GROMACS .gro file of C-alpha atoms in nm:
model
  170
    1MET     CA    1   0.002   0.000   0.011
    2ALA     CA    2   0.129   0.322  -0.090
    3ARG     CA    3   0.262   0.525   0.191
    4LEU     CA    4   0.216   0.869   0.013
    5PRO     CA    5  -0.101   1.004  -0.107
    6ARG     CA    6  -0.127   1.141  -0.455
    7ARG     CA    7  -0.204   1.528  -0.416
    8ALA     CA    8  -0.404   1.676  -0.709
    9PRO     CA    9  -0.314   2.051  -0.816
   10GLY     CA   10  -0.589   2.182  -0.596
   11GLU     CA   11  -0.424   2.047  -0.290
   12LEU     CA   12  -0.079   2.173  -0.345
   13ASP     CA   13   0.045   2.529  -0.266
   14GLY     CA   14   0.356   2.730  -0.309
   15GLU     CA   15   0.661   2.554  -0.416
   16ALA     CA   16   0.467   2.230  -0.467
   17LEU     CA   17   0.218   2.362  -0.690
   18ALA     CA   18   0.500   2.533  -0.900
   19LEU     CA   19   0.703   2.212  -0.899
   20HIS     CA   20   0.402   2.001  -1.022
   21GLU     CA   21   0.338   2.249  -1.313
   22LYS     CA   22   0.703   2.239  -1.418
   23ILE     CA   23   0.692   1.874  -1.440
   24THR     CA   24   0.364   1.836  -1.625
   25SER     CA   25   0.436   2.125  -1.842
   26GLY     CA   26   0.788   1.970  -1.947
   27PRO     CA   27   0.885   1.713  -2.173
   28ARG     CA   28   0.692   1.425  -1.973
   29GLY     CA   29   0.362   1.614  -2.009
   30ALA     CA   30   0.074   1.459  -1.843
   31SER     CA   31   0.209   1.108  -1.879
   32MET     CA   32   0.314   1.160  -1.538
   33THR     CA   33  -0.030   1.230  -1.381
   34ASP     CA   34  -0.332   1.011  -1.295
   35GLU     CA   35  -0.708   1.127  -1.361
   36ARG     CA   36  -0.713   1.386  -1.101
   37GLU     CA   37  -0.391   1.525  -1.278
   38ALA     CA   38  -0.193   1.411  -0.947
   39LEU     CA   39   0.151   1.318  -0.991
   40VAL     CA   40   0.248   0.971  -1.001
   41GLY     CA   41   0.521   0.728  -0.944
   42PRO     CA   42   0.858   0.899  -0.813
   43PHE     CA   43   0.724   1.276  -0.888
   44THR     CA   44   0.487   1.239  -0.593
   45ALA     CA   45   0.762   1.211  -0.345
   46MET     CA   46   0.932   1.513  -0.505
   47LEU     CA   47   0.667   1.729  -0.367
   48LEU     CA   48   0.775   1.673  -0.031
   49SER     CA   49   1.091   1.896  -0.092
   50PRO     CA   50   1.038   2.128  -0.370
   51PRO     CA   51   1.396   2.222  -0.404
   52VAL     CA   52   1.536   1.894  -0.383
   53GLY     CA   53   1.253   1.742  -0.598
   54ASP     CA   54   1.320   1.976  -0.869
   55ALA     CA   55   1.694   1.940  -0.887
   56LEU     CA   56   1.611   1.580  -0.905
   57GLN     CA   57   1.356   1.589  -1.179
   58GLU     CA   58   1.606   1.844  -1.379
   59LEU     CA   59   1.870   1.586  -1.371
   60GLY     CA   60   1.642   1.308  -1.499
   61ALA     CA   61   1.495   1.531  -1.763
   62ALA     CA   62   1.860   1.568  -1.869
   63ILE     CA   63   1.931   1.213  -1.865
   64ARG     CA   64   1.624   1.144  -2.071
   65TYR     CA   65   1.617   1.433  -2.317
   66ARG     CA   66   1.941   1.604  -2.339
   67SER     CA   67   2.205   1.324  -2.308
   68THR     CA   68   2.397   1.158  -2.596
   69LEU     CA   69   2.308   0.810  -2.491
   70PRO     CA   70   2.096   0.690  -2.814
   71PRO     CA   71   1.732   0.626  -2.695
   72ARG     CA   72   1.756   0.244  -2.727
   73ALA     CA   73   2.073   0.230  -2.538
   74ARG     CA   74   1.922   0.454  -2.281
   75GLU     CA   75   1.604   0.244  -2.225
   76LEU     CA   76   1.821  -0.083  -2.215
   77ALA     CA   77   2.015   0.080  -1.909
   78ILE     CA   78   1.722   0.205  -1.742
   79LEU     CA   79   1.535  -0.098  -1.760
   80THR     CA   80   1.825  -0.290  -1.632
   81VAL     CA   81   1.852  -0.043  -1.333
   82ALA     CA   82   1.466  -0.114  -1.286
   83ASP     CA   83   1.499  -0.501  -1.316
   84HIS     CA   84   1.801  -0.498  -1.037
   85TRP     CA   85   1.569  -0.313  -0.798
   86ASP     CA   86   1.263  -0.473  -0.863
   87SER     CA   87   1.098  -0.152  -0.965
   88ALA     CA   88   0.781  -0.242  -1.128
   89PHE     CA   89   0.680   0.134  -1.194
   90GLU     CA   90   1.002   0.220  -1.368
   91ARG     CA   91   0.980  -0.135  -1.575
   92ARG     CA   92   0.632  -0.036  -1.696
   93ALA     CA   93   0.721   0.329  -1.757
   94HIS     CA   94   1.027   0.253  -1.959
   95GLU     CA   95   0.903  -0.049  -2.146
   96SER     CA   96   0.671   0.196  -2.328
   97ALA     CA   97   0.968   0.435  -2.396
   98GLY     CA   98   1.184   0.124  -2.505
   99ARG     CA   99   0.909   0.023  -2.741
  100ALA     CA  100   0.888   0.369  -2.892
  101ALA     CA  101   1.282   0.360  -2.921
  102GLY     CA  102   1.226   0.060  -3.116
  103LEU     CA  103   1.353  -0.209  -2.900
  104THR     CA  104   1.151  -0.541  -2.974
  105GLU     CA  105   0.938  -0.759  -2.733
  106GLU     CA  106   1.247  -1.013  -2.713
  107GLU     CA  107   1.490  -0.726  -2.613
  108LEU     CA  108   1.239  -0.568  -2.353
  109ALA     CA  109   1.194  -0.925  -2.196
  110THR     CA  110   1.557  -1.048  -2.213
  111LEU     CA  111   1.757  -0.696  -2.197
  112HIS     CA  112   2.014  -0.802  -2.444
  113SER     CA  113   2.109  -0.655  -2.776
  114ALA     CA  114   2.320  -0.782  -3.052
  115ASP     CA  115   2.436  -0.434  -3.105
  116PRO     CA  116   2.783  -0.403  -2.997
  117PHE     CA  117   2.747  -0.053  -2.839
  118GLU     CA  118   2.417  -0.165  -2.665
  119ALA     CA  119   2.593  -0.473  -2.542
  120ALA     CA  120   2.858  -0.247  -2.400
  121VAL     CA  121   2.611  -0.013  -2.201
  122LEU     CA  122   2.435  -0.312  -2.098
  123THR     CA  123   2.762  -0.506  -1.959
  124THR     CA  124   2.851  -0.158  -1.802
  125THR     CA  125   2.512  -0.097  -1.646
  126ARG     CA  126   2.507  -0.446  -1.502
  127ARG     CA  127   2.880  -0.417  -1.346
  128LEU     CA  128   2.785  -0.055  -1.195
  129LEU     CA  129   2.490  -0.221  -1.008
  130GLU     CA  130   2.696  -0.529  -0.915
  131SER     CA  131   2.998  -0.359  -0.779
  132GLY     CA  132   2.980   0.023  -0.837
  133ASP     CA  133   3.320   0.001  -1.030
  134LEU     CA  134   3.461  -0.097  -1.388
  135THR     CA  135   3.790  -0.296  -1.490
  136ASP     CA  136   4.009  -0.103  -1.692
  137ASP     CA  137   3.884  -0.320  -1.988
  138GLU     CA  138   3.522  -0.204  -1.903
  139TYR     CA  139   3.594   0.136  -1.865
  140ALA     CA  140   3.790   0.153  -2.209
  141ALA     CA  141   3.469  -0.018  -2.390
  142LEU     CA  142   3.296   0.305  -2.369
  143ASP     CA  143   3.387   0.693  -2.420
  144GLU     CA  144   3.419   0.896  -2.122
  145ARG     CA  145   3.130   1.124  -2.187
  146THR     CA  146   2.913   0.791  -2.232
  147LEU     CA  147   3.051   0.657  -1.908
  148PHE     CA  148   2.958   0.988  -1.747
  149GLU     CA  149   2.635   0.989  -1.876
  150LEU     CA  150   2.560   0.642  -1.810
  151THR     CA  151   2.699   0.643  -1.442
  152THR     CA  152   2.458   0.935  -1.383
  153LEU     CA  153   2.180   0.739  -1.520
  154VAL     CA  154   2.223   0.433  -1.324
  155GLY     CA  155   2.249   0.660  -1.008
  156TYR     CA  156   1.964   0.881  -1.078
  157TYR     CA  157   1.744   0.568  -1.161
  158ALA     CA  158   1.884   0.373  -0.845
  159THR     CA  159   1.766   0.678  -0.640
  160LEU     CA  160   1.439   0.658  -0.796
  161ALA     CA  161   1.391   0.299  -0.725
  162MET     CA  162   1.461   0.336  -0.395
  163GLN     CA  163   1.227   0.592  -0.343
  164LEU     CA  164   0.963   0.410  -0.518
  165ARG     CA  165   1.019   0.110  -0.273
  166VAL     CA  166   1.055   0.333   0.045
  167TYR     CA  167   0.741   0.527  -0.044
  168ARG     CA  168   0.570   0.186  -0.173
  169VAL     CA  169   0.472   0.332  -0.508
  170THR     CA  170   0.384   0.057  -0.741
   0.00000   0.00000   0.00000
């Protein structure tokens, strides 16, 4: 059972309402709201501390919409983090995004890719989740910008998965 109630815009004031409007007017749009226009998933908790929540959602927007990670590789990495943390919400949300990015049902089910770059992203993501570090060979498999964006992605989605678990968001 969810520990946080979803709050519709009419139940918010000040910074929380401004953050709600920022999230729903951004690239995620209304896809992160329910029938009452209340934020869903990790965005519910972000309203608890609007300054921190805003910084966190901005980081997520940068990862999703402004990084150089190709959409297929990005969604495979996000889904790998969701699987590692058993995050049903992120899995549902990003399977849809993965399909839109061109992932097949088999790729979504197995989280594998025949593409060498995507395979390297998957290997690196799994290694980061297992140990938080990379061997020299693993480090050399991707360029440094990609590694920076990927380590940021893994940390961000691990944070969301933890928050979703703590607040019992499904």
